[in-house]
Short mmCIF file of N, CA and C in Angstrom, two decimals:
data_model
loop_
_atom_site.label_atom_id
_atom_site.label_comp_id
_atom_site.label_asym_id
_atom_site.label_seq_id
_atom_site.Cartn_x
_atom_site.Cartn_y
_atom_site.Cartn_z
N MET J 1 -0.82 -34.33 13.12
CA MET J 1 -1.40 -33.11 13.72
C MET J 1 -1.31 -33.25 15.22
N SER J 2 -0.90 -32.15 15.85
CA SER J 2 -0.77 -32.19 17.34
C SER J 2 -2.18 -32.17 17.98
N ILE J 3 -2.16 -32.57 19.19
CA ILE J 3 -3.43 -32.56 19.99
C ILE J 3 -3.96 -31.16 20.08
N ARG J 4 -3.06 -30.16 20.27
CA ARG J 4 -3.50 -28.83 20.40
C ARG J 4 -4.16 -28.29 19.12
N ASN J 5 -3.58 -28.57 17.99
CA ASN J 5 -4.16 -28.21 16.69
C ASN J 5 -5.49 -28.89 16.46
N PHE J 6 -5.59 -30.19 16.80
CA PHE J 6 -6.82 -30.89 16.63
C PHE J 6 -7.87 -30.28 17.47
N PHE J 7 -7.54 -29.91 18.71
CA PHE J 7 -8.49 -29.28 19.61
C PHE J 7 -8.98 -27.96 19.09
N LEU J 8 -8.03 -27.15 18.58
CA LEU J 8 -8.41 -25.87 17.99
C LEU J 8 -9.29 -26.01 16.79
N LEU J 9 -9.00 -26.96 15.94
CA LEU J 9 -9.86 -27.20 14.79
C LEU J 9 -11.25 -27.63 15.20
N THR J 10 -11.33 -28.49 16.19
CA THR J 10 -12.64 -29.00 16.70
C THR J 10 -13.41 -27.83 17.30
N LEU J 11 -12.78 -26.91 18.06
CA LEU J 11 -13.46 -25.78 18.60
C LEU J 11 -13.96 -24.89 17.48
N SER J 12 -13.20 -24.65 16.47
CA SER J 12 -13.58 -23.80 15.30
C SER J 12 -14.77 -24.43 14.61
N ALA J 13 -14.76 -25.73 14.38
CA ALA J 13 -15.83 -26.36 13.73
C ALA J 13 -17.07 -26.33 14.58
N PHE J 14 -16.98 -26.46 15.92
CA PHE J 14 -18.14 -26.32 16.80
C PHE J 14 -18.68 -24.95 16.77
N ALA J 15 -17.83 -23.96 16.79
CA ALA J 15 -18.34 -22.52 16.75
C ALA J 15 -19.09 -22.26 15.44
N LEU J 16 -18.53 -22.75 14.35
CA LEU J 16 -19.17 -22.56 13.05
C LEU J 16 -20.54 -23.22 13.01
N SER J 17 -20.63 -24.47 13.51
CA SER J 17 -21.92 -25.17 13.46
C SER J 17 -22.88 -24.64 14.47
N ALA J 18 -22.41 -24.05 15.52
CA ALA J 18 -23.34 -23.50 16.55
C ALA J 18 -24.04 -22.21 16.19
N ALA J 19 -23.50 -21.53 15.22
CA ALA J 19 -24.10 -20.28 14.82
C ALA J 19 -25.19 -20.53 13.73
N PRO J 20 -26.31 -19.91 13.92
CA PRO J 20 -27.37 -20.06 12.88
C PRO J 20 -26.94 -19.36 11.58
N PRO J 21 -27.23 -19.92 10.43
CA PRO J 21 -26.96 -19.26 9.18
C PRO J 21 -27.86 -17.97 9.07
N ILE J 22 -27.43 -17.04 8.34
CA ILE J 22 -28.21 -15.83 8.07
C ILE J 22 -28.46 -15.82 6.54
N THR J 23 -29.74 -15.59 6.26
CA THR J 23 -30.11 -15.42 4.80
C THR J 23 -30.28 -13.92 4.57
N PHE J 24 -29.53 -13.42 3.59
CA PHE J 24 -29.62 -12.04 3.27
C PHE J 24 -29.69 -11.88 1.78
N LEU J 25 -30.63 -11.12 1.28
CA LEU J 25 -30.85 -11.00 -0.22
C LEU J 25 -30.92 -12.32 -0.86
N GLY J 26 -31.55 -13.25 -0.23
CA GLY J 26 -31.76 -14.59 -0.76
C GLY J 26 -30.54 -15.55 -0.75
N GLN J 27 -29.44 -15.09 -0.20
CA GLN J 27 -28.22 -15.90 -0.13
C GLN J 27 -27.92 -16.31 1.28
N PRO J 28 -27.61 -17.54 1.53
CA PRO J 28 -27.21 -17.95 2.86
C PRO J 28 -25.80 -17.59 3.21
N TYR J 29 -25.57 -17.12 4.46
CA TYR J 29 -24.27 -16.78 4.96
C TYR J 29 -23.97 -17.62 6.23
N GLN J 30 -22.81 -18.22 6.30
CA GLN J 30 -22.39 -19.01 7.42
C GLN J 30 -21.38 -18.29 8.24
N LEU J 31 -21.30 -18.45 9.53
CA LEU J 31 -20.29 -17.83 10.38
C LEU J 31 -18.96 -18.27 9.88
N ALA J 32 -18.06 -17.31 9.64
CA ALA J 32 -16.70 -17.60 9.17
C ALA J 32 -15.58 -17.13 10.09
N SER J 33 -15.96 -16.22 10.96
CA SER J 33 -14.92 -15.79 11.98
C SER J 33 -15.63 -15.05 13.18
N PHE J 34 -14.97 -15.06 14.29
CA PHE J 34 -15.40 -14.24 15.43
C PHE J 34 -14.11 -13.70 16.06
N ASN J 35 -14.15 -12.44 16.43
CA ASN J 35 -13.06 -11.91 17.23
C ASN J 35 -13.63 -10.91 18.17
N GLN J 36 -12.79 -10.54 19.21
CA GLN J 36 -13.22 -9.58 20.18
C GLN J 36 -12.23 -8.54 20.35
N LYS J 37 -11.67 -8.00 19.21
CA LYS J 37 -10.71 -6.90 19.22
C LYS J 37 -11.50 -5.64 19.45
N GLY J 38 -11.69 -5.23 20.58
CA GLY J 38 -12.51 -4.04 20.88
C GLY J 38 -13.94 -4.45 21.20
N ASN J 39 -14.71 -4.76 20.20
CA ASN J 39 -16.12 -5.16 20.38
C ASN J 39 -16.33 -6.55 19.75
N PRO J 40 -17.23 -7.34 20.30
CA PRO J 40 -17.47 -8.61 19.68
C PRO J 40 -17.91 -8.42 18.21
N MET J 41 -17.30 -9.23 17.32
CA MET J 41 -17.56 -9.12 15.85
C MET J 41 -17.61 -10.48 15.21
N TRP J 42 -18.78 -10.76 14.52
CA TRP J 42 -18.99 -11.96 13.78
C TRP J 42 -19.01 -11.66 12.32
N GLU J 43 -18.27 -12.46 11.53
CA GLU J 43 -18.26 -12.30 10.09
C GLU J 43 -18.88 -13.47 9.46
N PHE J 44 -19.88 -13.29 8.60
CA PHE J 44 -20.58 -14.34 7.96
C PHE J 44 -20.27 -14.26 6.42
N ALA J 45 -19.75 -15.37 5.86
CA ALA J 45 -19.42 -15.37 4.50
C ALA J 45 -20.46 -16.24 3.69
N ALA J 46 -20.53 -15.96 2.41
CA ALA J 46 -21.36 -16.78 1.55
C ALA J 46 -20.73 -18.17 1.50
N SER J 47 -21.59 -19.21 1.20
CA SER J 47 -21.13 -20.61 1.29
C SER J 47 -19.83 -20.92 0.53
N ASN J 48 -19.59 -20.22 -0.56
CA ASN J 48 -18.44 -20.53 -1.36
C ASN J 48 -17.26 -19.60 -1.13
N GLU J 49 -17.28 -18.78 -0.06
CA GLU J 49 -16.30 -17.75 0.22
C GLU J 49 -15.81 -17.89 1.68
N THR J 50 -14.71 -17.15 1.92
CA THR J 50 -14.15 -17.14 3.28
C THR J 50 -13.95 -15.62 3.62
N VAL J 51 -13.47 -15.35 4.78
CA VAL J 51 -13.18 -13.98 5.21
C VAL J 51 -11.93 -13.47 4.46
N ASN J 52 -11.20 -14.38 3.84
CA ASN J 52 -10.00 -13.99 3.06
C ASN J 52 -10.27 -13.72 1.57
N ASN J 53 -11.38 -14.24 1.09
CA ASN J 53 -11.62 -14.11 -0.40
C ASN J 53 -13.06 -13.68 -0.78
N TRP J 54 -13.65 -12.99 0.09
CA TRP J 54 -15.11 -12.68 -0.11
C TRP J 54 -15.33 -11.61 -1.19
N THR J 55 -16.55 -11.79 -1.78
CA THR J 55 -17.04 -10.73 -2.63
C THR J 55 -18.23 -10.06 -1.98
N THR J 56 -18.93 -10.81 -1.09
CA THR J 56 -19.94 -10.23 -0.22
C THR J 56 -19.70 -10.77 1.18
N LEU J 57 -19.90 -9.96 2.17
CA LEU J 57 -19.65 -10.37 3.55
C LEU J 57 -20.66 -9.63 4.48
N LEU J 58 -21.25 -10.32 5.38
CA LEU J 58 -22.15 -9.81 6.34
C LEU J 58 -21.45 -9.82 7.71
N THR J 59 -21.35 -8.68 8.33
CA THR J 59 -20.66 -8.57 9.61
C THR J 59 -21.66 -8.02 10.67
N VAL J 60 -21.58 -8.67 11.82
CA VAL J 60 -22.43 -8.19 12.98
C VAL J 60 -21.47 -7.78 14.04
N VAL J 61 -21.63 -6.54 14.59
CA VAL J 61 -20.79 -6.10 15.63
C VAL J 61 -21.68 -5.67 16.83
N GLU J 62 -21.39 -6.18 17.97
CA GLU J 62 -22.09 -5.85 19.21
C GLU J 62 -21.43 -4.56 19.77
N ARG J 63 -22.29 -3.63 20.27
CA ARG J 63 -21.75 -2.48 20.83
C ARG J 63 -22.31 -2.23 22.25
N PRO J 64 -21.70 -2.89 23.23
CA PRO J 64 -22.22 -2.82 24.61
C PRO J 64 -22.07 -1.47 25.19
N ASP J 65 -21.42 -0.49 24.52
CA ASP J 65 -21.25 0.88 24.98
C ASP J 65 -22.36 1.75 24.63
N ALA J 66 -23.41 1.25 23.93
CA ALA J 66 -24.53 2.12 23.47
C ALA J 66 -25.88 1.46 23.84
N HIS J 67 -26.67 2.31 24.59
CA HIS J 67 -27.95 1.75 25.12
C HIS J 67 -29.13 2.69 24.87
N SER J 68 -28.89 3.92 24.36
CA SER J 68 -29.92 4.88 24.22
C SER J 68 -29.86 5.51 22.84
N ARG J 69 -30.87 6.24 22.48
CA ARG J 69 -30.90 6.99 21.19
C ARG J 69 -29.65 7.88 21.04
N ALA J 70 -29.31 8.61 22.12
CA ALA J 70 -28.20 9.52 22.12
C ALA J 70 -26.87 8.75 21.90
N ASP J 71 -26.81 7.57 22.55
CA ASP J 71 -25.66 6.73 22.39
C ASP J 71 -25.58 6.23 20.95
N LEU J 72 -26.71 5.87 20.38
CA LEU J 72 -26.71 5.37 19.02
C LEU J 72 -26.28 6.46 18.03
N ASP J 73 -26.68 7.65 18.21
CA ASP J 73 -26.24 8.76 17.34
C ASP J 73 -24.70 9.00 17.50
N ARG J 74 -24.25 8.94 18.71
CA ARG J 74 -22.81 9.10 18.97
C ARG J 74 -22.01 7.96 18.29
N LEU J 75 -22.56 6.73 18.36
CA LEU J 75 -21.98 5.57 17.73
C LEU J 75 -21.90 5.76 16.24
N ALA J 76 -22.98 6.22 15.64
CA ALA J 76 -23.02 6.39 14.19
C ALA J 76 -22.06 7.44 13.74
N GLN J 77 -21.92 8.56 14.52
CA GLN J 77 -20.95 9.55 14.14
C GLN J 77 -19.50 9.05 14.27
N GLY J 78 -19.29 8.20 15.25
CA GLY J 78 -17.96 7.61 15.42
C GLY J 78 -17.68 6.70 14.29
N ILE J 79 -18.69 5.97 13.76
CA ILE J 79 -18.41 5.04 12.66
C ILE J 79 -18.06 5.85 11.45
N LEU J 80 -18.87 6.90 11.17
CA LEU J 80 -18.57 7.76 10.05
C LEU J 80 -17.16 8.37 10.09
N ASP J 81 -16.77 8.89 11.33
CA ASP J 81 -15.45 9.45 11.45
C ASP J 81 -14.38 8.40 11.19
N THR J 82 -14.54 7.19 11.64
CA THR J 82 -13.56 6.15 11.41
C THR J 82 -13.49 5.81 9.98
N TYR J 83 -14.58 5.68 9.31
CA TYR J 83 -14.61 5.41 7.80
C TYR J 83 -13.86 6.55 7.12
N LYS J 84 -14.20 7.81 7.41
CA LYS J 84 -13.50 8.90 6.76
C LYS J 84 -12.02 8.96 7.01
N SER J 85 -11.60 8.59 8.18
CA SER J 85 -10.18 8.68 8.55
C SER J 85 -9.42 7.51 7.82
N ARG J 86 -10.14 6.51 7.30
CA ARG J 86 -9.57 5.46 6.52
C ARG J 86 -9.74 5.62 5.03
N GLY J 87 -10.12 6.81 4.63
CA GLY J 87 -10.20 7.13 3.21
C GLY J 87 -11.49 6.82 2.54
N ALA J 88 -12.50 6.49 3.23
CA ALA J 88 -13.78 6.16 2.59
C ALA J 88 -14.49 7.41 2.16
N ARG J 89 -15.28 7.23 1.10
CA ARG J 89 -16.20 8.29 0.67
C ARG J 89 -17.59 7.92 1.28
N VAL J 90 -18.13 8.90 1.93
CA VAL J 90 -19.48 8.64 2.52
C VAL J 90 -20.51 9.05 1.39
N LEU J 91 -21.26 8.05 0.96
CA LEU J 91 -22.21 8.26 -0.13
C LEU J 91 -23.61 8.64 0.40
N MET J 92 -23.90 8.15 1.62
CA MET J 92 -25.18 8.45 2.30
C MET J 92 -25.02 8.18 3.76
N ALA J 93 -25.64 9.02 4.57
CA ALA J 93 -25.69 8.88 6.03
C ALA J 93 -27.00 9.54 6.49
N ARG J 94 -27.87 8.74 7.14
CA ARG J 94 -29.10 9.38 7.66
C ARG J 94 -29.71 8.45 8.74
N THR J 95 -30.53 9.08 9.56
CA THR J 95 -31.28 8.36 10.56
C THR J 95 -32.62 8.02 9.93
N MET J 96 -33.05 6.74 10.09
CA MET J 96 -34.27 6.24 9.49
C MET J 96 -35.09 5.56 10.58
N ALA J 97 -36.25 5.05 10.27
CA ALA J 97 -37.08 4.28 11.16
C ALA J 97 -37.52 3.03 10.48
N ASP J 98 -37.57 1.94 11.22
CA ASP J 98 -38.04 0.67 10.66
C ASP J 98 -39.58 0.67 10.74
N ALA J 99 -40.22 -0.38 10.29
CA ALA J 99 -41.69 -0.47 10.23
C ALA J 99 -42.33 -0.26 11.52
N SER J 100 -41.69 -0.59 12.65
CA SER J 100 -42.24 -0.42 13.99
C SER J 100 -42.04 0.99 14.50
N GLY J 101 -41.28 1.80 13.76
CA GLY J 101 -40.97 3.18 14.22
C GLY J 101 -39.65 3.33 14.93
N ALA J 102 -39.01 2.18 15.17
CA ALA J 102 -37.70 2.22 15.91
C ALA J 102 -36.64 2.87 15.00
N PRO J 103 -35.91 3.85 15.54
CA PRO J 103 -34.88 4.53 14.76
C PRO J 103 -33.66 3.66 14.59
N PHE J 104 -33.02 3.87 13.47
CA PHE J 104 -31.67 3.29 13.21
C PHE J 104 -30.90 4.25 12.30
N ASN J 105 -29.61 4.14 12.38
CA ASN J 105 -28.71 5.00 11.55
C ASN J 105 -28.26 4.11 10.42
N TYR J 106 -28.27 4.69 9.24
CA TYR J 106 -27.92 3.99 8.01
C TYR J 106 -26.92 4.76 7.22
N MET J 107 -25.89 4.06 6.71
CA MET J 107 -24.94 4.76 5.91
C MET J 107 -24.39 3.80 4.81
N VAL J 108 -23.90 4.48 3.74
CA VAL J 108 -23.32 3.70 2.65
C VAL J 108 -21.95 4.42 2.40
N VAL J 109 -20.92 3.68 2.44
CA VAL J 109 -19.56 4.18 2.24
C VAL J 109 -18.86 3.38 1.18
N ALA J 110 -17.87 4.01 0.50
CA ALA J 110 -17.08 3.34 -0.53
C ALA J 110 -15.63 3.56 -0.29
N PHE J 111 -14.88 2.48 -0.37
CA PHE J 111 -13.42 2.51 -0.33
C PHE J 111 -12.93 2.20 -1.82
N GLU J 112 -12.17 3.05 -2.35
CA GLU J 112 -11.60 2.77 -3.62
C GLU J 112 -10.25 2.07 -3.44
N GLU J 113 -10.09 0.96 -4.17
CA GLU J 113 -8.84 0.20 -4.12
C GLU J 113 -8.28 -0.01 -5.57
N PRO J 114 -7.68 1.07 -6.07
CA PRO J 114 -7.25 1.10 -7.49
C PRO J 114 -6.32 -0.06 -7.82
N SER J 115 -5.43 -0.40 -6.92
CA SER J 115 -4.46 -1.50 -7.24
C SER J 115 -5.10 -2.83 -7.44
N LYS J 116 -6.32 -2.97 -6.84
CA LYS J 116 -7.07 -4.18 -7.06
C LYS J 116 -8.24 -4.04 -8.05
N HIS J 117 -8.30 -2.89 -8.67
CA HIS J 117 -9.34 -2.54 -9.66
C HIS J 117 -10.77 -2.80 -9.08
N ARG J 118 -11.00 -2.23 -7.88
CA ARG J 118 -12.32 -2.41 -7.26
C ARG J 118 -12.63 -1.29 -6.29
N PHE J 119 -13.95 -1.32 -5.99
CA PHE J 119 -14.47 -0.55 -4.88
C PHE J 119 -15.02 -1.54 -3.89
N GLU J 120 -14.83 -1.25 -2.60
CA GLU J 120 -15.51 -1.97 -1.57
C GLU J 120 -16.59 -1.07 -1.03
N LEU J 121 -17.81 -1.53 -1.11
CA LEU J 121 -19.00 -0.78 -0.72
C LEU J 121 -19.44 -1.38 0.62
N ASN J 122 -19.67 -0.53 1.61
CA ASN J 122 -20.16 -0.98 2.90
C ASN J 122 -21.54 -0.34 3.15
N PHE J 123 -22.55 -1.17 3.34
CA PHE J 123 -23.91 -0.71 3.71
C PHE J 123 -24.01 -0.96 5.20
N VAL J 124 -24.22 0.03 6.03
CA VAL J 124 -24.13 -0.10 7.48
C VAL J 124 -25.41 0.31 8.17
N LYS J 125 -25.87 -0.50 9.05
CA LYS J 125 -27.05 -0.25 9.81
C LYS J 125 -26.58 -0.29 11.34
N ALA J 126 -26.87 0.77 12.06
CA ALA J 126 -26.60 0.78 13.52
C ALA J 126 -27.91 0.98 14.22
N ALA J 127 -28.22 0.04 15.10
CA ALA J 127 -29.55 0.08 15.72
C ALA J 127 -29.46 -0.34 17.22
N LEU J 128 -30.48 -0.09 18.00
CA LEU J 128 -30.57 -0.55 19.36
C LEU J 128 -31.24 -1.93 19.37
N GLY J 129 -30.56 -2.81 20.06
CA GLY J 129 -31.18 -4.16 20.33
C GLY J 129 -31.83 -4.16 21.70
N PRO J 130 -32.23 -5.38 22.10
CA PRO J 130 -32.93 -5.42 23.46
C PRO J 130 -32.01 -5.05 24.55
N LYS J 131 -30.69 -5.27 24.43
CA LYS J 131 -29.76 -5.01 25.55
C LYS J 131 -28.72 -3.91 25.18
N ASN J 132 -28.10 -4.03 23.97
CA ASN J 132 -27.09 -3.14 23.50
C ASN J 132 -27.42 -2.74 22.07
N ALA J 133 -26.62 -1.77 21.56
CA ALA J 133 -26.65 -1.49 20.19
C ALA J 133 -25.87 -2.45 19.42
N PHE J 134 -26.17 -2.58 18.12
CA PHE J 134 -25.38 -3.44 17.27
C PHE J 134 -25.30 -2.79 15.86
N MET J 135 -24.32 -3.29 15.12
CA MET J 135 -24.23 -2.86 13.80
C MET J 135 -24.23 -4.05 12.85
N VAL J 136 -24.80 -3.84 11.70
CA VAL J 136 -24.82 -4.90 10.60
C VAL J 136 -24.14 -4.23 9.43
N ILE J 137 -23.13 -4.79 8.93
CA ILE J 137 -22.40 -4.24 7.75
C ILE J 137 -22.49 -5.26 6.61
N TYR J 138 -23.01 -4.88 5.48
CA TYR J 138 -23.00 -5.68 4.32
C TYR J 138 -21.95 -5.11 3.35
N GLY J 139 -20.86 -5.86 3.24
CA GLY J 139 -19.77 -5.47 2.33
C GLY J 139 -19.86 -6.11 1.01
N VAL J 140 -19.67 -5.32 -0.05
CA VAL J 140 -19.69 -5.81 -1.42
C VAL J 140 -18.43 -5.27 -2.14
N ARG J 141 -17.74 -6.22 -2.76
CA ARG J 141 -16.56 -5.80 -3.54
C ARG J 141 -16.94 -5.82 -5.01
N VAL J 142 -16.91 -4.67 -5.63
CA VAL J 142 -17.18 -4.55 -7.07
C VAL J 142 -15.87 -4.43 -7.81
N THR J 143 -15.59 -5.41 -8.68
CA THR J 143 -14.29 -5.44 -9.40
C THR J 143 -14.52 -5.47 -10.91
N ASP J 144 -13.63 -4.75 -11.58
CA ASP J 144 -13.60 -4.81 -13.06
C ASP J 144 -12.20 -4.37 -13.49
N PRO J 145 -11.38 -5.18 -14.10
CA PRO J 145 -10.04 -4.81 -14.47
C PRO J 145 -9.99 -3.60 -15.52
N LYS J 146 -11.07 -3.41 -16.19
CA LYS J 146 -11.14 -2.35 -17.26
C LYS J 146 -11.74 -1.04 -16.70
N ASP J 147 -12.88 -1.11 -15.97
CA ASP J 147 -13.54 0.11 -15.48
C ASP J 147 -14.36 -0.16 -14.27
N TYR J 148 -13.70 -0.35 -13.15
CA TYR J 148 -14.39 -0.65 -11.89
C TYR J 148 -15.25 0.47 -11.45
N THR J 149 -14.86 1.73 -11.70
CA THR J 149 -15.69 2.84 -11.32
C THR J 149 -17.09 2.84 -11.93
N THR J 150 -17.12 2.61 -13.25
CA THR J 150 -18.45 2.58 -13.91
C THR J 150 -19.23 1.37 -13.38
N LYS J 151 -18.60 0.24 -13.16
CA LYS J 151 -19.32 -0.92 -12.66
C LYS J 151 -19.85 -0.68 -11.28
N ALA J 152 -19.05 -0.01 -10.41
CA ALA J 152 -19.56 0.27 -9.03
C ALA J 152 -20.71 1.25 -9.11
N LYS J 153 -20.65 2.24 -9.96
CA LYS J 153 -21.77 3.19 -10.05
C LYS J 153 -23.04 2.45 -10.52
N ALA J 154 -22.89 1.56 -11.52
CA ALA J 154 -24.03 0.83 -12.03
C ALA J 154 -24.59 -0.12 -10.92
N PHE J 155 -23.69 -0.72 -10.11
CA PHE J 155 -24.14 -1.56 -9.04
C PHE J 155 -24.97 -0.72 -8.06
N LEU J 156 -24.46 0.40 -7.68
CA LEU J 156 -25.15 1.26 -6.73
C LEU J 156 -26.56 1.68 -7.27
N ASN J 157 -26.57 2.06 -8.53
CA ASN J 157 -27.86 2.44 -9.14
C ASN J 157 -28.87 1.37 -9.18
N GLN J 158 -28.36 0.13 -9.40
CA GLN J 158 -29.31 -1.02 -9.59
C GLN J 158 -29.63 -1.72 -8.29
N GLN J 159 -28.68 -1.70 -7.26
CA GLN J 159 -28.87 -2.51 -6.10
C GLN J 159 -29.05 -1.83 -4.83
N SER J 160 -28.70 -0.57 -4.73
CA SER J 160 -28.65 0.08 -3.36
C SER J 160 -30.02 0.14 -2.71
N SER J 161 -31.12 0.37 -3.46
CA SER J 161 -32.45 0.42 -2.88
C SER J 161 -32.79 -0.93 -2.27
N ASN J 162 -32.53 -2.03 -2.99
CA ASN J 162 -32.86 -3.40 -2.51
C ASN J 162 -32.00 -3.72 -1.26
N ILE J 163 -30.75 -3.31 -1.27
CA ILE J 163 -29.87 -3.60 -0.15
C ILE J 163 -30.35 -2.77 1.03
N GLY J 164 -30.69 -1.55 0.83
CA GLY J 164 -31.25 -0.67 2.01
C GLY J 164 -32.47 -1.30 2.63
N LYS J 165 -33.42 -1.79 1.77
CA LYS J 165 -34.63 -2.41 2.27
C LYS J 165 -34.27 -3.69 3.04
N ALA J 166 -33.35 -4.46 2.51
CA ALA J 166 -32.99 -5.73 3.14
C ALA J 166 -32.27 -5.42 4.50
N MET J 167 -31.45 -4.37 4.50
CA MET J 167 -30.74 -4.02 5.80
C MET J 167 -31.83 -3.66 6.81
N GLU J 168 -32.90 -2.95 6.45
CA GLU J 168 -33.86 -2.52 7.43
C GLU J 168 -34.64 -3.74 8.04
N THR J 169 -34.88 -4.80 7.26
CA THR J 169 -35.65 -5.90 7.69
C THR J 169 -34.93 -7.22 7.89
N ALA J 170 -33.55 -7.15 7.81
CA ALA J 170 -32.80 -8.38 7.94
C ALA J 170 -33.02 -9.06 9.28
N ALA J 171 -33.15 -10.41 9.23
CA ALA J 171 -33.36 -11.18 10.46
C ALA J 171 -31.99 -11.61 10.98
N ILE J 172 -31.44 -10.75 11.82
CA ILE J 172 -30.13 -10.99 12.45
C ILE J 172 -30.39 -11.59 13.81
N PRO J 173 -29.70 -12.77 14.06
CA PRO J 173 -29.86 -13.38 15.39
C PRO J 173 -29.32 -12.42 16.50
N PRO J 174 -29.99 -12.44 17.66
CA PRO J 174 -29.51 -11.69 18.76
C PRO J 174 -28.05 -11.98 19.08
N THR J 175 -27.22 -11.02 19.34
CA THR J 175 -25.84 -11.25 19.57
C THR J 175 -25.59 -12.23 20.72
N ALA J 176 -26.52 -12.17 21.69
CA ALA J 176 -26.39 -13.12 22.85
C ALA J 176 -26.43 -14.60 22.46
N SER J 177 -27.06 -14.86 21.29
CA SER J 177 -27.19 -16.24 20.85
C SER J 177 -26.02 -16.68 19.97
N LEU J 178 -25.13 -15.76 19.64
CA LEU J 178 -23.99 -16.19 18.76
C LEU J 178 -22.78 -16.65 19.61
N PRO J 179 -22.02 -17.58 19.04
CA PRO J 179 -20.84 -18.11 19.76
C PRO J 179 -19.84 -17.02 20.00
N ARG J 180 -19.07 -17.22 21.12
CA ARG J 180 -18.09 -16.18 21.45
C ARG J 180 -16.69 -16.79 21.61
N ARG J 181 -16.40 -17.80 20.94
CA ARG J 181 -15.03 -18.39 20.95
C ARG J 181 -14.29 -17.88 19.69
N GLU J 182 -13.16 -17.21 19.87
CA GLU J 182 -12.40 -16.67 18.74
C GLU J 182 -11.82 -17.82 17.92
N PHE J 183 -11.88 -17.60 16.64
CA PHE J 183 -11.27 -18.53 15.71
C PHE J 183 -10.82 -17.77 14.43
#
């Protein structure tokens, strides 16, 4: 192994260990990637998964371009427009308030991937943080080689309420505390 590759592996291991794990719906998620293509984005995978083979993935995106309620609404509309332009079905989109009364935008979108016999469901929360807006995206891939549509509908009927409540109260570390080295 070259010194450069060793150095890059060491930096990646340091970045992974420096980020606090996130527990969501009773499952621990570890930092699996960071990139800054546009906006800083951290992807947290379940302990037995990676960003390449996930069935559930928790993503945190910092949005330094949004600081007010009007900015947050503009951001949410932009997110919806982007999802729609990529073929997603918007299942729900609304402005809500957490227990403290702070508003956040919440949406549920579905991408159908027939060639993979699955739906990818994204549960998205966009909220204002202490400094900037941020988004939390909980992605779930629902697969069934025989009838993934029925399985995805059953998943939504059984789990969407719990996921929505968990998204409202999720303990996400402040983005300022997360590592910012790409790997």
